[in-house]
C-alpha positions as MATLAB code, in Angstrom:
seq = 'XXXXXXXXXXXXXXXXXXXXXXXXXXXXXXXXXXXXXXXXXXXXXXXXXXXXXXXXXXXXXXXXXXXXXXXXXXXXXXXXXXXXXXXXXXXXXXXXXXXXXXXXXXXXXXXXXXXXXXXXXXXXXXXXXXXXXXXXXXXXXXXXXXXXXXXXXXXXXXXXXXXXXXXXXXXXXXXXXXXXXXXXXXXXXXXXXXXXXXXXXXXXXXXXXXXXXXXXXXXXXXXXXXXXXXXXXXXXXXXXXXXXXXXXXXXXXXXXXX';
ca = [
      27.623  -10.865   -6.551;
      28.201   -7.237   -6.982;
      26.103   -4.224   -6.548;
      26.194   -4.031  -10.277;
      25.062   -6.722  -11.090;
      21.703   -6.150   -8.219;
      21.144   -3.043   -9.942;
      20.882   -4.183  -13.689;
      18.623   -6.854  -12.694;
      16.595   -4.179  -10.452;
      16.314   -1.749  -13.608;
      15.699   -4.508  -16.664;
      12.659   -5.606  -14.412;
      11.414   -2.438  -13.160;
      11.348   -1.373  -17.123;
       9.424   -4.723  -17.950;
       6.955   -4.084  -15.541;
       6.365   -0.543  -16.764;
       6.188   -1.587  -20.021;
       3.696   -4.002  -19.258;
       1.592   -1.897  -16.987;
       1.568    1.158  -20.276;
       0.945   -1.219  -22.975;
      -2.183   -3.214  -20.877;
      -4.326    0.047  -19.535;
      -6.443   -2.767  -17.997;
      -3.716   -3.759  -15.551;
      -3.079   -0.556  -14.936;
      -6.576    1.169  -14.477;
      -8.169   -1.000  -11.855;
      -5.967   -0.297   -9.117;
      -5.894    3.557  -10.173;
      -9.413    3.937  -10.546;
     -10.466    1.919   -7.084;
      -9.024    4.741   -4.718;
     -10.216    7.289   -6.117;
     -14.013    5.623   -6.371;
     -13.377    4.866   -2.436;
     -12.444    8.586   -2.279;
     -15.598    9.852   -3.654;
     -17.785    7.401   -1.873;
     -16.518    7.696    1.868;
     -16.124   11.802    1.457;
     -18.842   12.189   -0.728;
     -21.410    9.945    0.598;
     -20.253    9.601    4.333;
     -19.494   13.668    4.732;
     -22.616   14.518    6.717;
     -20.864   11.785    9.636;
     -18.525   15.286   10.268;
     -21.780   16.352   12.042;
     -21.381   13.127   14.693;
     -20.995   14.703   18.575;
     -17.200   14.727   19.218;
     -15.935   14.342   15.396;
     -13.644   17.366   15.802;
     -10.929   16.456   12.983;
      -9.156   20.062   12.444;
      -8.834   19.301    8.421;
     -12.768   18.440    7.815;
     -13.920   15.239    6.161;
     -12.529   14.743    3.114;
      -8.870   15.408    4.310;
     -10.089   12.553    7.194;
     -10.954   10.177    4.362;
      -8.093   11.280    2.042;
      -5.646    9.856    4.350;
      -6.999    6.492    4.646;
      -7.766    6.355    0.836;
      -4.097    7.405    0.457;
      -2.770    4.492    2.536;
      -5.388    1.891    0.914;
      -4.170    2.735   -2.328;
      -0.533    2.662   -1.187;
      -1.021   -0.827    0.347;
      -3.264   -2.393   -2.079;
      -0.515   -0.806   -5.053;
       1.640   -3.290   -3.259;
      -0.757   -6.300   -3.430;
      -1.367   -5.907   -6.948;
       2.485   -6.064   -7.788;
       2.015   -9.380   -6.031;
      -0.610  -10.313   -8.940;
       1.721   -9.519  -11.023;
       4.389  -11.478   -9.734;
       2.079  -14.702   -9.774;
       0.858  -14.301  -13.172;
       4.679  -14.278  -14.007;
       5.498  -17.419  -12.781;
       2.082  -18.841  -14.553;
       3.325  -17.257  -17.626;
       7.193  -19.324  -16.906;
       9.166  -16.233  -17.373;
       9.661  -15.931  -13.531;
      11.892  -19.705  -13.589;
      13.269  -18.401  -16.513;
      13.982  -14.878  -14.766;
      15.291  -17.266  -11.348;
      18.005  -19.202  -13.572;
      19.017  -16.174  -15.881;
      19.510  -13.231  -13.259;
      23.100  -13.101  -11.503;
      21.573  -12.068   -8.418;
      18.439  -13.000   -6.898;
      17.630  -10.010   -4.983;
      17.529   -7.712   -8.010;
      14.492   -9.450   -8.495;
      12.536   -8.659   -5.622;
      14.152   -5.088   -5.976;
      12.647   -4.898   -9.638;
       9.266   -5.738   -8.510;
       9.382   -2.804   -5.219;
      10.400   -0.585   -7.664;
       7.636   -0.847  -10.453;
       5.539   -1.015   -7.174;
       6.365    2.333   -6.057;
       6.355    4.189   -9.378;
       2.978    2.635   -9.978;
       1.566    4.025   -6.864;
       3.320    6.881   -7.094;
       0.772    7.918  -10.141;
      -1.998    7.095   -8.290;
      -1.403    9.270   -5.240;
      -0.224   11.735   -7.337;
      -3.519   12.076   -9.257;
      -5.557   11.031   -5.933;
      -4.254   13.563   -4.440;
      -5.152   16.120   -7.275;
      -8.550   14.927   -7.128;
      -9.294   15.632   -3.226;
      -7.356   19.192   -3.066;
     -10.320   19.645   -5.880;
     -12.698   18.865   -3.816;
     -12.226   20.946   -1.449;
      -9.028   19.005    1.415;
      -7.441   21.317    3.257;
      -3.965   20.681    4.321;
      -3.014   22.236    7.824;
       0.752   20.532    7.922;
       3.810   22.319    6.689;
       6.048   21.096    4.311;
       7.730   18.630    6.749;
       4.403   17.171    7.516;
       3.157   16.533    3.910;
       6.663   14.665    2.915;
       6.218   12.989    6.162;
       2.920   11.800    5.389;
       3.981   10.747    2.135;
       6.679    8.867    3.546;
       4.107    7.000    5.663;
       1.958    6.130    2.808;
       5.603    4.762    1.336;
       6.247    2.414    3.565;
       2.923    1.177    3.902;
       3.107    0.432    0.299;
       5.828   -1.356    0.245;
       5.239   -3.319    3.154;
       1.960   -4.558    0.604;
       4.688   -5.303   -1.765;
       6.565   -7.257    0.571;
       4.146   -9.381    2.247;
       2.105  -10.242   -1.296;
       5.531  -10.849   -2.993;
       6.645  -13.436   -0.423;
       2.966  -15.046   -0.885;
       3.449  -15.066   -4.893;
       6.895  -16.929   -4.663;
       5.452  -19.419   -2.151;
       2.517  -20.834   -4.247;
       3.302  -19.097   -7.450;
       0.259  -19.204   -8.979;
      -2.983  -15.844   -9.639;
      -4.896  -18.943   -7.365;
      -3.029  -17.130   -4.331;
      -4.446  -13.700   -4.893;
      -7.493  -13.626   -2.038;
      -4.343  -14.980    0.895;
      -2.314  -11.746   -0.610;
      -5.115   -9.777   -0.315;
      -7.549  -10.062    2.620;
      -5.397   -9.574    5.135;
      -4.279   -6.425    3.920;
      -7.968   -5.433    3.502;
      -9.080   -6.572    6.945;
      -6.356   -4.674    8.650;
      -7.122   -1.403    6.877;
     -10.853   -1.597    7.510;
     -10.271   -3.003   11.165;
      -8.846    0.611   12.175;
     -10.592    3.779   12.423;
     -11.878    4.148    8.864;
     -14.734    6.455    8.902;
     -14.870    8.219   12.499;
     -11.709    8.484   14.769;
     -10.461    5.996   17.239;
     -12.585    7.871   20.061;
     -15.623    7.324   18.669;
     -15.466    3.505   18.552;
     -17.174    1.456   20.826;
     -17.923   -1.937   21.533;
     -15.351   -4.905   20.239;
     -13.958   -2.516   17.003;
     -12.446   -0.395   19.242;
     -10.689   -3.040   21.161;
      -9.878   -4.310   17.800;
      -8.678   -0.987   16.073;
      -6.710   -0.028   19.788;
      -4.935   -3.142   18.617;
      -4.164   -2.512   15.054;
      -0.605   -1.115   14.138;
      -2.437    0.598   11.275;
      -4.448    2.608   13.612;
      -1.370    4.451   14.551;
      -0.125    5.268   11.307;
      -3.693    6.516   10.317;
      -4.087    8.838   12.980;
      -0.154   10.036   12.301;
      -0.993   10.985    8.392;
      -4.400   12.340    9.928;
      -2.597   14.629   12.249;
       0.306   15.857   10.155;
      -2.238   16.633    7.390;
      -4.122   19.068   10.230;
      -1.038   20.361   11.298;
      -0.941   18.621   14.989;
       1.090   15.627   15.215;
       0.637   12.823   17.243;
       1.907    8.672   17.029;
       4.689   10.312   14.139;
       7.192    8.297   15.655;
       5.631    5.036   16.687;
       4.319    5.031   13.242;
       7.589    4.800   11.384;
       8.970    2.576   13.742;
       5.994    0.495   13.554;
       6.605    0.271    9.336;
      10.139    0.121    9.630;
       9.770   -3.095   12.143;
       7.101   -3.927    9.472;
       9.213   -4.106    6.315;
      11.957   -5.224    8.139;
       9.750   -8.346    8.803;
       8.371   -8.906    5.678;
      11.635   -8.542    3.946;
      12.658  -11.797    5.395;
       9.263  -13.143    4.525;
       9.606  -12.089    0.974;
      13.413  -13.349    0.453;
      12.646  -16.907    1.886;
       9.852  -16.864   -0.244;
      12.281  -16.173   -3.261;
      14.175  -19.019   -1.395;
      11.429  -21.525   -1.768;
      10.610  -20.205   -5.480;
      14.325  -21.294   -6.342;
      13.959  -24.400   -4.362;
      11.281  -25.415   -6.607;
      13.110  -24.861   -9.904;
];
């Protein structure tokens, strides 16, 4: 198939998904509304923990819980694509979409696409909202498009691995195996003190968690003093290269099943 051909069915189901998403606020409000009421209640209501012996994060507390807000809403962005991949096929117009489109992978490219825009918004106005109240941002500009980046891939890894879960069972009955794992491995890493301050099992645990890594990168390009920058892409990179096999065979087994 040609590249054309990819990129029309990329663009026609990007713009349906938009469409959607601006015609039904209530699809599109949840998921913009839950990071920033995360924001407000882990800086806001968790802010005097900055006091803790040995909490000694350059950028203060709300830039400490910006950054995993950020990456929560850029992975749970991804998940709710997923949703919206599941209610298609309830809906039939995802068999329809499988026998009409000239190439397959257009498909999956339409969906990471609306993903990204969709999240895009949200950090953009998430990030509005903390430099309001009161983040401060140590990193240059290389750091603040690299923590961006970060928060990129981490989104579209969510795409990725909720996608290939959509196109497996293809039904909204999927939606808690698309999203706990995501929201186990988020809030098994250092979420509200850093990785130093854990004891006990959670700090084996979060010493174990690839998302622990990227965390503390966005955390330290945000005050300015980078550390794990380059595990942490590699570990995404590894990661969506992973899960873009798991979300193409899924696509696989979606066409299998007519």
């Amino acid at each position: 198939m040609s590249r054309g051909s990819v990129r029309s069915v990329m663009i026609a189901l990007a713009w349906r998904q938009l469409t959607i998403l601006r015609k039904n606020p209530s699809l599109f409000l949840p998921p913009m509304l839950f990071p920033l009421i995360n924001f407000a209640a882990f800086a806001g209501g968790l802010s005097r923990l900055r006091h803790v012996p040995g909490f000694e994060f350059k950028g203060g507390y709300t830039s400490f819980q910006f950054v995993f807000v950020l990456l929560q809403s850029a992975a749970f962005g991804g998940v709710f694509t997923g949703f919206g991949i599941a209610r298609d096929f309830e809906s039939g117009f995802a068999r329809r979409l499988l026998l009409a489109a000239p190439n397959r992978t257009g498909i999956v490219l339409g969906y990471a696409v609306a993903a990204v825009i969709r999240w895009t918004v949200t950090a953009a106005v998430l990030t509005v909202v903390a430099l309001l109240a009161g983040m401060n941002v140590f990193g240059g500009p290389v750091d603040v498009f690299g923590m961006y980046a970060l928060a990129f891939l981490i989104n579209i890894t969510g795409l990725l691995w909720a996608c290939g879960v959509a196109m497996r069972f293809r039904t909204m009955q999927a939606g808690p195996v698309m999203q706990m794992p995501v929201f186990l491995i988020l809030f098994f890493a250092p979420v509200y003190v850093p990785l130093a301050l854990l004891t006990g099992w959670i700090e084996t645990v979060a010493t174990l968690n690839p998302i622990t890594y990227v965390l503390e990168a966005v955390r330290s390009m945000l005050a300015g003093d980078e550390v794990h920058v380059a595990l942490a892409f590699g570990l995404l990179i590894v990661l969506v290269g992973g899960f873009s096999l798991w979300a193409l065979r899924g696509l696989r087994s979606a066409e299998a099943a007519g």
